[in-house]
Coordinates of C-alpha atoms and ligand atoms in Angstrom, one line a residue:
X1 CA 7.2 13.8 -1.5
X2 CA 6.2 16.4 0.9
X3 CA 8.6 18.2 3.8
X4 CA 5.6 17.9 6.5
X5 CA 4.7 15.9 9.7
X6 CA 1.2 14.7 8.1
X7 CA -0.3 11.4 8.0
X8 CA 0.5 9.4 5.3
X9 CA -2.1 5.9 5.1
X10 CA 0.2 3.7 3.1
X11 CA 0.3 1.3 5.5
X12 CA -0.6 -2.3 6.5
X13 CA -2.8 -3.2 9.3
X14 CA -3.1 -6.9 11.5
X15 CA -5.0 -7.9 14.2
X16 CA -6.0 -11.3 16.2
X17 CA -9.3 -11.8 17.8
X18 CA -8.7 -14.7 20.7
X19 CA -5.5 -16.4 21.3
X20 CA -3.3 -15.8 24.4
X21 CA -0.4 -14.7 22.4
X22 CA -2.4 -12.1 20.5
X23 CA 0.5 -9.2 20.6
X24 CA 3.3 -11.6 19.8
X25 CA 1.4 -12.9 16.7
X26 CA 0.6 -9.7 15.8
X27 CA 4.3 -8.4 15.5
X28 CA 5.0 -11.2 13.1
X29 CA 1.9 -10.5 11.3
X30 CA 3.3 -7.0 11.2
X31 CA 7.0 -7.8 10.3
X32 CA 5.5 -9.7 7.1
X33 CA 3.6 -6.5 5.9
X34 CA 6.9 -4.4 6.9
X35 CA 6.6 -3.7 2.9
X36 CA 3.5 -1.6 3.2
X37 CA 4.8 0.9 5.9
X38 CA 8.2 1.3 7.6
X39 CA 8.0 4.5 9.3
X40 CA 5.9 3.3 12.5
X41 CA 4.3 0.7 14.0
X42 CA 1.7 0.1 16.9
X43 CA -0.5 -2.3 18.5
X44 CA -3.2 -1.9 20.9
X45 CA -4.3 -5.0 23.2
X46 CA -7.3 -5.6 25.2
X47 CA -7.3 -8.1 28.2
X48 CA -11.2 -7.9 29.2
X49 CA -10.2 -5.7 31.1
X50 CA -8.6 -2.6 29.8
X51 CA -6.7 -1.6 26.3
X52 CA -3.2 -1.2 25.7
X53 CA -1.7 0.9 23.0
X54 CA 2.5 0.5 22.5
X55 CA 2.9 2.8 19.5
X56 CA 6.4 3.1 18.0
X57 CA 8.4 5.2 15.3
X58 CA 10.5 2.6 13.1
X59 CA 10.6 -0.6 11.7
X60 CA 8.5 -3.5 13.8
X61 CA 11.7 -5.6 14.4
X62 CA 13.1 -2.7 16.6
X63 CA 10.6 -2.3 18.9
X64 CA 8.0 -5.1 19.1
X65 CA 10.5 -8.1 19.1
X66 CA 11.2 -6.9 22.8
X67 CA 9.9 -9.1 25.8
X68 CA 8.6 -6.5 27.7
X69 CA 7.2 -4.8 24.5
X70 CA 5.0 -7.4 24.2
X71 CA 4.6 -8.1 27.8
X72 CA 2.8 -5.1 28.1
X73 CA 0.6 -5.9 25.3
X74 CA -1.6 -7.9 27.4
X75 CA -4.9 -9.7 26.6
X76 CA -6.1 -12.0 23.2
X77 CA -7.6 -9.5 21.2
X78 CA -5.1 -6.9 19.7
X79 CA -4.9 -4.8 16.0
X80 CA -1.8 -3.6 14.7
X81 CA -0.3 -1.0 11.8
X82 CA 2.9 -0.4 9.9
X83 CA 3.2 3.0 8.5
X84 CA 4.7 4.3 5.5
X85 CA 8.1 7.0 5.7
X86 CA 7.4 9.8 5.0
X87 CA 9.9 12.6 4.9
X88 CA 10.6 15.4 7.6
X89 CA 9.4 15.0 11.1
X90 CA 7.4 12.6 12.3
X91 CA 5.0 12.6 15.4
X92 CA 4.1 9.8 17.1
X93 CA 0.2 11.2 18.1
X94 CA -0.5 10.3 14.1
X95 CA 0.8 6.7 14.7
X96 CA -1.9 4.1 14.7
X97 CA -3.6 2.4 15.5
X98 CA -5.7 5.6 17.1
X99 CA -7.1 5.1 20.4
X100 CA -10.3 6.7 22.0
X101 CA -12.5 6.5 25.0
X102 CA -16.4 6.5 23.6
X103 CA -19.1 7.1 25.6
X104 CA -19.9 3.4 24.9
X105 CA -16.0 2.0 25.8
X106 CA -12.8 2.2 24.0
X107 CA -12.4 1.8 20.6
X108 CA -9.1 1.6 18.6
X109 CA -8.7 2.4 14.9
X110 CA -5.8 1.3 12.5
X111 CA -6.2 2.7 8.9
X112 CA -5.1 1.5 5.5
X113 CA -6.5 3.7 2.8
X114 CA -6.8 7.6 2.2
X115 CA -10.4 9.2 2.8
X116 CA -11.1 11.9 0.4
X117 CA -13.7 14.0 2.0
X118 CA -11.6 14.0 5.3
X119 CA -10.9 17.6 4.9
X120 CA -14.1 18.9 4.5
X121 CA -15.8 17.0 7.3
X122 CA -12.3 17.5 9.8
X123 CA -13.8 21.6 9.2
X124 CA -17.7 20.6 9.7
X125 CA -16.4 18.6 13.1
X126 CA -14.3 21.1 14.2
X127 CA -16.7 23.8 13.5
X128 CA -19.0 21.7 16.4
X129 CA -16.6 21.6 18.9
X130 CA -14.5 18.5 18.3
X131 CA -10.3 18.7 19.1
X132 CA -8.6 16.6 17.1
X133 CA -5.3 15.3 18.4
X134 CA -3.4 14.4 15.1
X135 CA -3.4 15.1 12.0
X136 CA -4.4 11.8 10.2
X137 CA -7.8 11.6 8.1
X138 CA -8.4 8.4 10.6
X139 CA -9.5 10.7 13.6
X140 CA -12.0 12.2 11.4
X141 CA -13.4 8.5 11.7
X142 CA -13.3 8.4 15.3
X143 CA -14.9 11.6 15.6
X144 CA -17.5 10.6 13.8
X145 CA -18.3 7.9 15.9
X146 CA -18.6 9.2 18.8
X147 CA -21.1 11.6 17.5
X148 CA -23.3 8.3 16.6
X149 CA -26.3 7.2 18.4
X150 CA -26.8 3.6 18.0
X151 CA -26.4 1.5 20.8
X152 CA -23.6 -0.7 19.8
X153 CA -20.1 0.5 18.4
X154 CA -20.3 -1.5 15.6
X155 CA -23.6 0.1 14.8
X156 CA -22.1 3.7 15.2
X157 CA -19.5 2.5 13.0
X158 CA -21.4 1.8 10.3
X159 CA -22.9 5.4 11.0
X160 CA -19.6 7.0 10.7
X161 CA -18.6 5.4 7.6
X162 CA -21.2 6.3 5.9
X163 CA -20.5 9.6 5.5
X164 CA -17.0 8.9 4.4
X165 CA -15.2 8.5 1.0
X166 CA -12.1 7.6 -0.7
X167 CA -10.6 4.4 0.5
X168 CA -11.0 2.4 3.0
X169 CA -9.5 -1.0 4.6
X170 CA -10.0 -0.8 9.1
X171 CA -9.4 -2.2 11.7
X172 CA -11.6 -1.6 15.0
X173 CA -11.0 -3.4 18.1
X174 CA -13.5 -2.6 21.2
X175 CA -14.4 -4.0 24.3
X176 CA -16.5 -6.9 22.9
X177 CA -15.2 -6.8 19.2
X178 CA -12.6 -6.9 16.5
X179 CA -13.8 -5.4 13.0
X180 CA -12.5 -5.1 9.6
X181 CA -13.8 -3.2 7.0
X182 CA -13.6 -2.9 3.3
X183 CA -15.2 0.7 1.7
X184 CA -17.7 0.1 -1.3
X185 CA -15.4 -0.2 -3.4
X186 CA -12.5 -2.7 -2.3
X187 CA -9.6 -0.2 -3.3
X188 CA -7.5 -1.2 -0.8
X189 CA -7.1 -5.4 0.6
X190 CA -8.4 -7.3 3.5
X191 CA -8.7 -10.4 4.2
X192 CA -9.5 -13.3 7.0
X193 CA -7.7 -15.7 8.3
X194 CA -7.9 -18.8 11.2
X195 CA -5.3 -19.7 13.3
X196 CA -6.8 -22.6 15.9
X197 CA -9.7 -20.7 17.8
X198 CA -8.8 -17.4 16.7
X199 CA -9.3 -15.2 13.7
X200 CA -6.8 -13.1 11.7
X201 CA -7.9 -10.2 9.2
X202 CA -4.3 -8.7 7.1
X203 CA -3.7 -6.5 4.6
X204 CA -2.1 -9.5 2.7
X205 CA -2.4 -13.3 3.6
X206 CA 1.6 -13.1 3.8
X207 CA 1.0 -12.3 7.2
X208 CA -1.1 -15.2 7.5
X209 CA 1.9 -17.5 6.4
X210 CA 4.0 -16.1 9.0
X211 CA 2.2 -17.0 12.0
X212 CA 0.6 -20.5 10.4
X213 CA -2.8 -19.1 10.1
X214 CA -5.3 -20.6 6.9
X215 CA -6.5 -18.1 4.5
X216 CA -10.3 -18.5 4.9
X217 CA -11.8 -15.4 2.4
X218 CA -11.0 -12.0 1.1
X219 CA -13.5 -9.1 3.1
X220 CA -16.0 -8.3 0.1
X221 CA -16.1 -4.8 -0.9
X222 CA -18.6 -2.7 1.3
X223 CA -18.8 -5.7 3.6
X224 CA -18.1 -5.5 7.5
X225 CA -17.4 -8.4 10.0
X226 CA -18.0 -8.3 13.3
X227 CA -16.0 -10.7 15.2
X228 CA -17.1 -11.8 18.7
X229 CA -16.5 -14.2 21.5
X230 CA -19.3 -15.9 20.0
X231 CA -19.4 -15.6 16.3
X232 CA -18.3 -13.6 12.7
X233 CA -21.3 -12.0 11.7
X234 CA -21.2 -10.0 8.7
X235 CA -22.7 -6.6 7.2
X236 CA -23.1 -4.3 4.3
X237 CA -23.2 -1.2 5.7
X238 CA -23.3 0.4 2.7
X239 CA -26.1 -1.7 0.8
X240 CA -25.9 -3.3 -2.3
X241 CA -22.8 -4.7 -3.6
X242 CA -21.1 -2.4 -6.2
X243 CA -18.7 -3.8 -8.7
X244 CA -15.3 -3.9 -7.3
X245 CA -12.6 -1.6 -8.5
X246 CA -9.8 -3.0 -6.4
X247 CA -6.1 -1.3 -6.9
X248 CA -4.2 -2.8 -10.0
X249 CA -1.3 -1.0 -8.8
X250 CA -1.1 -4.1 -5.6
X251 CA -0.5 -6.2 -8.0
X252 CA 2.0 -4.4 -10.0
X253 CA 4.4 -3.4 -7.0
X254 CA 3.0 -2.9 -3.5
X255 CA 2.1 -6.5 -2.4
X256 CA 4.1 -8.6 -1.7
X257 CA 4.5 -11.4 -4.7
X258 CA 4.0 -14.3 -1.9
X259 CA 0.4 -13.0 -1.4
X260 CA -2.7 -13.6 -3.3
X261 CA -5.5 -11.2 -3.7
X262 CA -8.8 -11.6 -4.9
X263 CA -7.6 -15.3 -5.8
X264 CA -4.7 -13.6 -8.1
X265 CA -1.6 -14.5 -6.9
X266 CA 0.7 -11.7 -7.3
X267 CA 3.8 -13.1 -8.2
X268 CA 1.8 -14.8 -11.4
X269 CA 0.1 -11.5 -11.5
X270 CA 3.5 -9.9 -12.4
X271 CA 4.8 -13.0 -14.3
X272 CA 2.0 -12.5 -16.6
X273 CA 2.8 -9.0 -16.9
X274 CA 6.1 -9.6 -18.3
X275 CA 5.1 -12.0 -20.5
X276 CA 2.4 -9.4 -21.7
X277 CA 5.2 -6.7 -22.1
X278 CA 7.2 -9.1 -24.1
X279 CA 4.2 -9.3 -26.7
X280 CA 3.8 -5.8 -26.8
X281 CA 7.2 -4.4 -26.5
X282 CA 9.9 -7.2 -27.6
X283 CA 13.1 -6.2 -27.6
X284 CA 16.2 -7.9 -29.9
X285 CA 19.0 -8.5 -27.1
X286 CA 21.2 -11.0 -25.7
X287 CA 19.1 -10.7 -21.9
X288 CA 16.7 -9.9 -19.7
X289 CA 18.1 -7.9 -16.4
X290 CA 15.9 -7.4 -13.7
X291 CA 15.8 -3.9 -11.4
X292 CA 15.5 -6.1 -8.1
X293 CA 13.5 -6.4 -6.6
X294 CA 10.6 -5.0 -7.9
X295 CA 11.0 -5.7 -11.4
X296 CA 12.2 -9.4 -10.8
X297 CA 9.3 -11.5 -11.8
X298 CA 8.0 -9.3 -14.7
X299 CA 11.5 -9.9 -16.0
X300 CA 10.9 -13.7 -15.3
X301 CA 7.8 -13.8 -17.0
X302 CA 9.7 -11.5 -20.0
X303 CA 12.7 -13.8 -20.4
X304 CA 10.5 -16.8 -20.7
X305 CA 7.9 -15.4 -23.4
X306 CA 10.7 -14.1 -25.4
X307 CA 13.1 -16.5 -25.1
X308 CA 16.2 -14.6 -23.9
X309 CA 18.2 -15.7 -20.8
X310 CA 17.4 -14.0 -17.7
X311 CA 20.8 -12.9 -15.8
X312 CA 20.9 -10.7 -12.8
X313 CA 22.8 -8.2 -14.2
X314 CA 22.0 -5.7 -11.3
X315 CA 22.8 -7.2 -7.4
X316 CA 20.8 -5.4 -4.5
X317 CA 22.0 -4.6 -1.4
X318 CA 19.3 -5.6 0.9
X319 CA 20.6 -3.7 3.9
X320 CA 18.6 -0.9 2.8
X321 CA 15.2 0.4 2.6
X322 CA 13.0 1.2 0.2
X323 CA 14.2 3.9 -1.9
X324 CA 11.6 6.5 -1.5
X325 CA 12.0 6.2 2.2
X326 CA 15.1 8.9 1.4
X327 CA 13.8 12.2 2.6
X328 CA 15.3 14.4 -0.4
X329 CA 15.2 13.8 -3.6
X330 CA 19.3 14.6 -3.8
X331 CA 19.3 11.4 -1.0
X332 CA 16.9 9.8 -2.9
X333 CA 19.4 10.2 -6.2
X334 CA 22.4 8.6 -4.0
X335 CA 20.3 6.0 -2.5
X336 CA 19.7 4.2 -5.7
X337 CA 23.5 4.0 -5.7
X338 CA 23.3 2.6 -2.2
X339 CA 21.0 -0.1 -3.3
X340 CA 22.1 -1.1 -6.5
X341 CA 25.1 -1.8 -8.2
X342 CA 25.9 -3.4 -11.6
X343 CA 27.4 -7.0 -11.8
X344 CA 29.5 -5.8 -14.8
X345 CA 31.3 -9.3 -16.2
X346 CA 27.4 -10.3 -17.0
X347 CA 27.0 -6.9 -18.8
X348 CA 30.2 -6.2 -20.6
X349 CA 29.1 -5.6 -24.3
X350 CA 26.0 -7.0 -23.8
X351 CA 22.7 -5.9 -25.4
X352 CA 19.8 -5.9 -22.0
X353 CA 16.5 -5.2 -22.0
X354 CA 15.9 -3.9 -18.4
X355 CA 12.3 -4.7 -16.5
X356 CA 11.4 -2.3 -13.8
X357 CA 7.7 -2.2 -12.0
X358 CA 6.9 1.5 -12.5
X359 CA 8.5 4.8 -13.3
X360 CA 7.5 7.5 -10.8
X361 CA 9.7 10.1 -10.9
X362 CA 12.2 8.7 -12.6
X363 CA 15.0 9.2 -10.8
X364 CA 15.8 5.4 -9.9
X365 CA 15.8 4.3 -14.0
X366 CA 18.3 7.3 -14.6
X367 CA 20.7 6.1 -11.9
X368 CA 20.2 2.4 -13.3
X369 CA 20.9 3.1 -17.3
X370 CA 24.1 5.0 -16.4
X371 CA 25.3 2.1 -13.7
X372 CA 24.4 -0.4 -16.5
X373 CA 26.5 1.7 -19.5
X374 CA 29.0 2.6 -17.2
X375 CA 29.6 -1.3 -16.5
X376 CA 29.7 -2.0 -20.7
X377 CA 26.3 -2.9 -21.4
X378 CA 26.7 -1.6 -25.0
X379 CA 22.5 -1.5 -25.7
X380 CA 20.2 -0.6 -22.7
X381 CA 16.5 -1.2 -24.1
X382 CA 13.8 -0.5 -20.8
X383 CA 10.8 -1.8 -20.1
X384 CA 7.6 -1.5 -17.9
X385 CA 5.7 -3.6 -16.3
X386 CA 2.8 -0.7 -15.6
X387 CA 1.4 1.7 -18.0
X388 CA 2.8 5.5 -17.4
X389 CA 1.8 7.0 -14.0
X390 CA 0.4 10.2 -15.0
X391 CA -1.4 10.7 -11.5
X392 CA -1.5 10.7 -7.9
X393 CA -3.2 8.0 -6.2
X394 CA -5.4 9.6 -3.8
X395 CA -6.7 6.5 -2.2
X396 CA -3.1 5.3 -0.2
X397 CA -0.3 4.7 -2.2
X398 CA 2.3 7.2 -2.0
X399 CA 3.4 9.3 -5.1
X400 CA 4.0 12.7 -5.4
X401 CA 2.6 15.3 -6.8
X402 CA 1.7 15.4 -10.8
X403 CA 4.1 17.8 -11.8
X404 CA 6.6 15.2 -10.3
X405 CA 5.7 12.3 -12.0
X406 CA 8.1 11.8 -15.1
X407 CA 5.5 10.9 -17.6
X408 CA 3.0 13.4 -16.8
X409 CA 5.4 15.9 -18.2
X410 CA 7.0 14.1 -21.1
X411 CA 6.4 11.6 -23.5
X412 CA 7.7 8.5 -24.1
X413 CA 10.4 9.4 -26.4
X414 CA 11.3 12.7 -24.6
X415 CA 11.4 10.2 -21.4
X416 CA 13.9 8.0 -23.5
X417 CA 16.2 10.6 -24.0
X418 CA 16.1 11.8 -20.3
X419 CA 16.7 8.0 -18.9
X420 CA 19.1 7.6 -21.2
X421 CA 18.0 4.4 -23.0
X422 CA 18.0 2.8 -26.8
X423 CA 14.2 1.8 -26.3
X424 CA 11.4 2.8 -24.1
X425 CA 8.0 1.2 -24.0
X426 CA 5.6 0.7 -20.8
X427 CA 2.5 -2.3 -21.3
X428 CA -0.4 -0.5 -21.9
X429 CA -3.5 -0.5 -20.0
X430 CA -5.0 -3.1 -22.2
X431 CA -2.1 -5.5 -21.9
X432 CA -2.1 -4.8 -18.1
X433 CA -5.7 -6.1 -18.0
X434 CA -5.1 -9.3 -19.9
X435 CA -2.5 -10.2 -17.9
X436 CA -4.4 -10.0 -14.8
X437 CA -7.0 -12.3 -16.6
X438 CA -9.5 -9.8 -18.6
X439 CA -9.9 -9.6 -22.0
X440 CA -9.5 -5.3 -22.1
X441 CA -10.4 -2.6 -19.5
X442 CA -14.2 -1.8 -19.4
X443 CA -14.1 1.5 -19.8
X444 CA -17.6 1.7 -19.0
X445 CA -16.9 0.3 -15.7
X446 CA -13.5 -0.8 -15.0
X447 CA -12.5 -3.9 -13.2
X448 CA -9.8 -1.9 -11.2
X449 CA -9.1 1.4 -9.8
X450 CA -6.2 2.2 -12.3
X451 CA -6.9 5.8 -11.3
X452 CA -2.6 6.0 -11.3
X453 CA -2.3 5.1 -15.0
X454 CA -6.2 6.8 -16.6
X455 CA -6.9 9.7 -14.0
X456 CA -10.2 7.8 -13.8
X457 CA -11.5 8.3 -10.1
X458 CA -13.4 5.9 -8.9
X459 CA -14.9 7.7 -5.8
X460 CA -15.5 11.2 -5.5
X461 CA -12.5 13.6 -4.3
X462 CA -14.9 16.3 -2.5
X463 CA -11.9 18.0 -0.7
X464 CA -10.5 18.9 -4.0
X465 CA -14.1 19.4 -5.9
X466 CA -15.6 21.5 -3.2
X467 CA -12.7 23.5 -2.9
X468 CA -12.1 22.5 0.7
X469 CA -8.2 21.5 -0.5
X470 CA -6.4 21.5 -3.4
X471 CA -4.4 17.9 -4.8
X472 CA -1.5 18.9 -3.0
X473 CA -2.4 19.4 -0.1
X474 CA -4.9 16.4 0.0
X475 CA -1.4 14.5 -0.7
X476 CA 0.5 15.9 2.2
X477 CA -2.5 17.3 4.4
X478 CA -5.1 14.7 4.9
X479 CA -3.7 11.1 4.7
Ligands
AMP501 P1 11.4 6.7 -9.3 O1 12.8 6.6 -9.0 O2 10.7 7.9 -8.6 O3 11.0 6.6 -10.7 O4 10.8 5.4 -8.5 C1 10.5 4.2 -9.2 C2 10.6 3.0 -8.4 O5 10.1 3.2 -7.1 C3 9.8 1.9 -9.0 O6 10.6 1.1 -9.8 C4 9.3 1.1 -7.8 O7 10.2 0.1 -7.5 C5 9.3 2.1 -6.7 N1 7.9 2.7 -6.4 C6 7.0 2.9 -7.3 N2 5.9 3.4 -6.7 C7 6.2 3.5 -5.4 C8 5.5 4.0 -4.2 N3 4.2 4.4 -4.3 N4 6.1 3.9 -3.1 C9 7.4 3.5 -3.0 N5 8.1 3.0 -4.0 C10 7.5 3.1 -5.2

């Protein structure tokens, strides 16, 4: 994790088109994708008349549960985002959504996704006069907008995003609009929603459960909607349809398991994983032990293909965050302790297999196996529901840099050793597939972006092939 003040689009992003309690519903919508950022949160509102823009460091509950919050959120068309922690300072002119004045009316941005070429067109902008006011590859956007000719700011839009790349779920809201966006590829989720007269777009159609809202569709890769007082028109501003390389890695931690995407639900998504895992990888023991939460229903689905009883052999304390939101990894290292602890009557010479989601950089799985022998467990055997991540997502998930990820440095039996455990084995990408419904991974053209686990790109990464920035700093610099 980086030490910087930079934008960081892990994030989850809301917004209402016509109802009278727009703001309020989009808090809620917001508290239910708290998951996917917890840094910040915003919302901008229009009223017919003007915008509003209450934009927030901290976790949605704090700020936006407040009357007067809200109050001053006025109007039925508002967009919303939750931000992901990142470590050091934190300024609030990167928190989105972004607002401008365009020379056609006001237009406010909220971001999911991580734009790959942001670098080198931030220099070409700049270079013609532009000032850019944060430091977020989302004001790149913006820019380019307003340096668009059509006569519509849906059209300019489409303008702007055609010269970008990477990933890309948005949210515009103007005077006469609210727009959501998926880039070509569908990397990152968005989908609509009805509640009564209104329409809903979200990251995840948890937030559509919160405020009673219907799931109507997923947003089809490349495909814009335009939603207006008078209908939902949509676009494909970037032609053709291309085969959809959607993130695997939602499915394998950062959703929520209470959504579905692209008609997977992810809880079942993760079931199947563990029961996948189990093929692959058994392991003779008297049960299965979750890391909650993440790795709770891959162990479900392990217990039941295996056969061994499931015990929750670990109890979280849910009065804390995420772990990575730590800013240090020496924090980081106590905050598993903070989060975790061993129910030790359950584990006292017992044999476990434990299920986690992911191993990043290891440091949570280390802190786990020694909790777990230090309780009695008197055979710790691990297991993963994801392949090994061997590098960093450039399209809006957070991990570090490569030299930081465990298993791009070791193998699996060196990584053994260094956790600490009788048995290590991860699903492979194979396995992954089946259990989300595919027989193997084309690896022609694969049905996901599993860029994490393969170091196959779907998109082009110009700010690191042209030079303009090398992988670290596109991690910390430019999302
Ligand atoms: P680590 O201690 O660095 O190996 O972290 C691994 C744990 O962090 C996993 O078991 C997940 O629960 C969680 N995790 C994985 N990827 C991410 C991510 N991109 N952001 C936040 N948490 C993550």
């Amino acid at each position: 994790m980086s030490n910087d003040d930079h934008f960081h689009d892990e994030c989850g992003i809301f917004g209402v088109f016509n109802h009278r309690d727009a703001s309020a519903l989009s808090a809620l919508g917001l508290h239910a994708l708290q998951h996917r950022g917890q840094e910040a949160a915003g919302i901008v509102s229009y009223d017919e008349h003007q915008f509003h823009s209450e934009r927030r460091l901290g976790l949605v509950g704090d700020a936006f549960t407040r009357e007067e919050v809200i109050n001053r959120l006025k109007g039925s068309q508002a967009i919303g985002h939750v931000r992901y922690a990142t470590s050091g300072d934190t300024v609030l002119r990167n928190v989105q959504p972004l607002f401008a004045e365009l020379a056609l009316g006001g237009m406010a941005i909220a971001h999911n996704g991580n734009l790959t070429n942001a670098f080198t067109l931030k220099k070409e902008l700049v270079r013609k006069g532009a000032i850019f006011q944060s430091t977020s590859d989302t004001e790149t956007i913006i820019h380019l907008v307003a340096n668009q000719a059509d006569s519509t700011l849906a059209d300019r839009l489409m303008g702007a995003l055609a010269r970008v790349e990477g990933a890309f779920s948005l949210l515009a809201l103007t005077d006469e609009a609210m727009i959501g966006v998926r880039d070509p590829l569908g990397v990152r989720p968005l989908s609509l929603g009805k509640l009564d007269d209104a329409y809903v777009l979200a990251s995840e159609t948890c937030a559509f459960d919160i405020i009673g809202a219907e799931f109507v569709r997923d947003i089809e890769p490349g495909e814009m909607v335009v939603i207006t007082q008078h209908n939902i028109a949509s676009h494909r501003p970037f032609g053709p349809n291309k085969p959809s390389r959607f993130c695997v890695f939602e499915y394998v931690y950062f959703a929520r398991p209470d959504s579905v995407m692209a008609s997977h639900s992810v809880y079942e998504a993760r079931k199947n994983i563990g029961k996948e895992l189990a093929r692959e990888a058994p392991a003779d023991v008297d049960m299965v032990v979750p890391v909650p939460d993440s790795g709770v229903p891959a162990s479900i689905g392990f217990a039941e293909e295996s056969g061994v009883r499931f015990e929750l052999g670990i109890i979280r304390n849910h009065y804390v965050g995420r772990t990575f939101i730590e800013p240090s990894d020496q924090i980081r290292h106590f905050g598993v302790k903070l989060k975790h602890n061993a129910n030790s009557i359950k584990l006292k010479g017992k044999k476990i297999v434990l299920v986690d989601d992911s191993i990043v950089r290891g440091t949570t799985s280390m802190k786990i196996v020694e909790m777990v022998r230090e309780a009695g467990a008197s055979e710790v055997h691990l297991r993963i529901a994801s392949p090994p991540t061997t590098n960093s997502c450039f399209y809006g998930v957070d991990t570090p840099e490569r030299e930081k990820l465990l298993a791009s440095r070791y193998s699996i039996t060196e990584m053994a050793k260094l956790i600490g455990v009788d048995s290590l084995a991860f699903i492979s990408i194979d396995g992954l597939y089946r259990a989300m419904g595919e027989t193997s991974r084309h690896n022609d053209q694969p049905q996901f972006c599993d860029a994490c686990f393969t170091g196959d790109y779907p998109t082009a990464l110009s700010d690191i092939e042209g030079g303009a920035m090398d992988q670290q700093s596109l991690l910390t610099e430019s999302r």
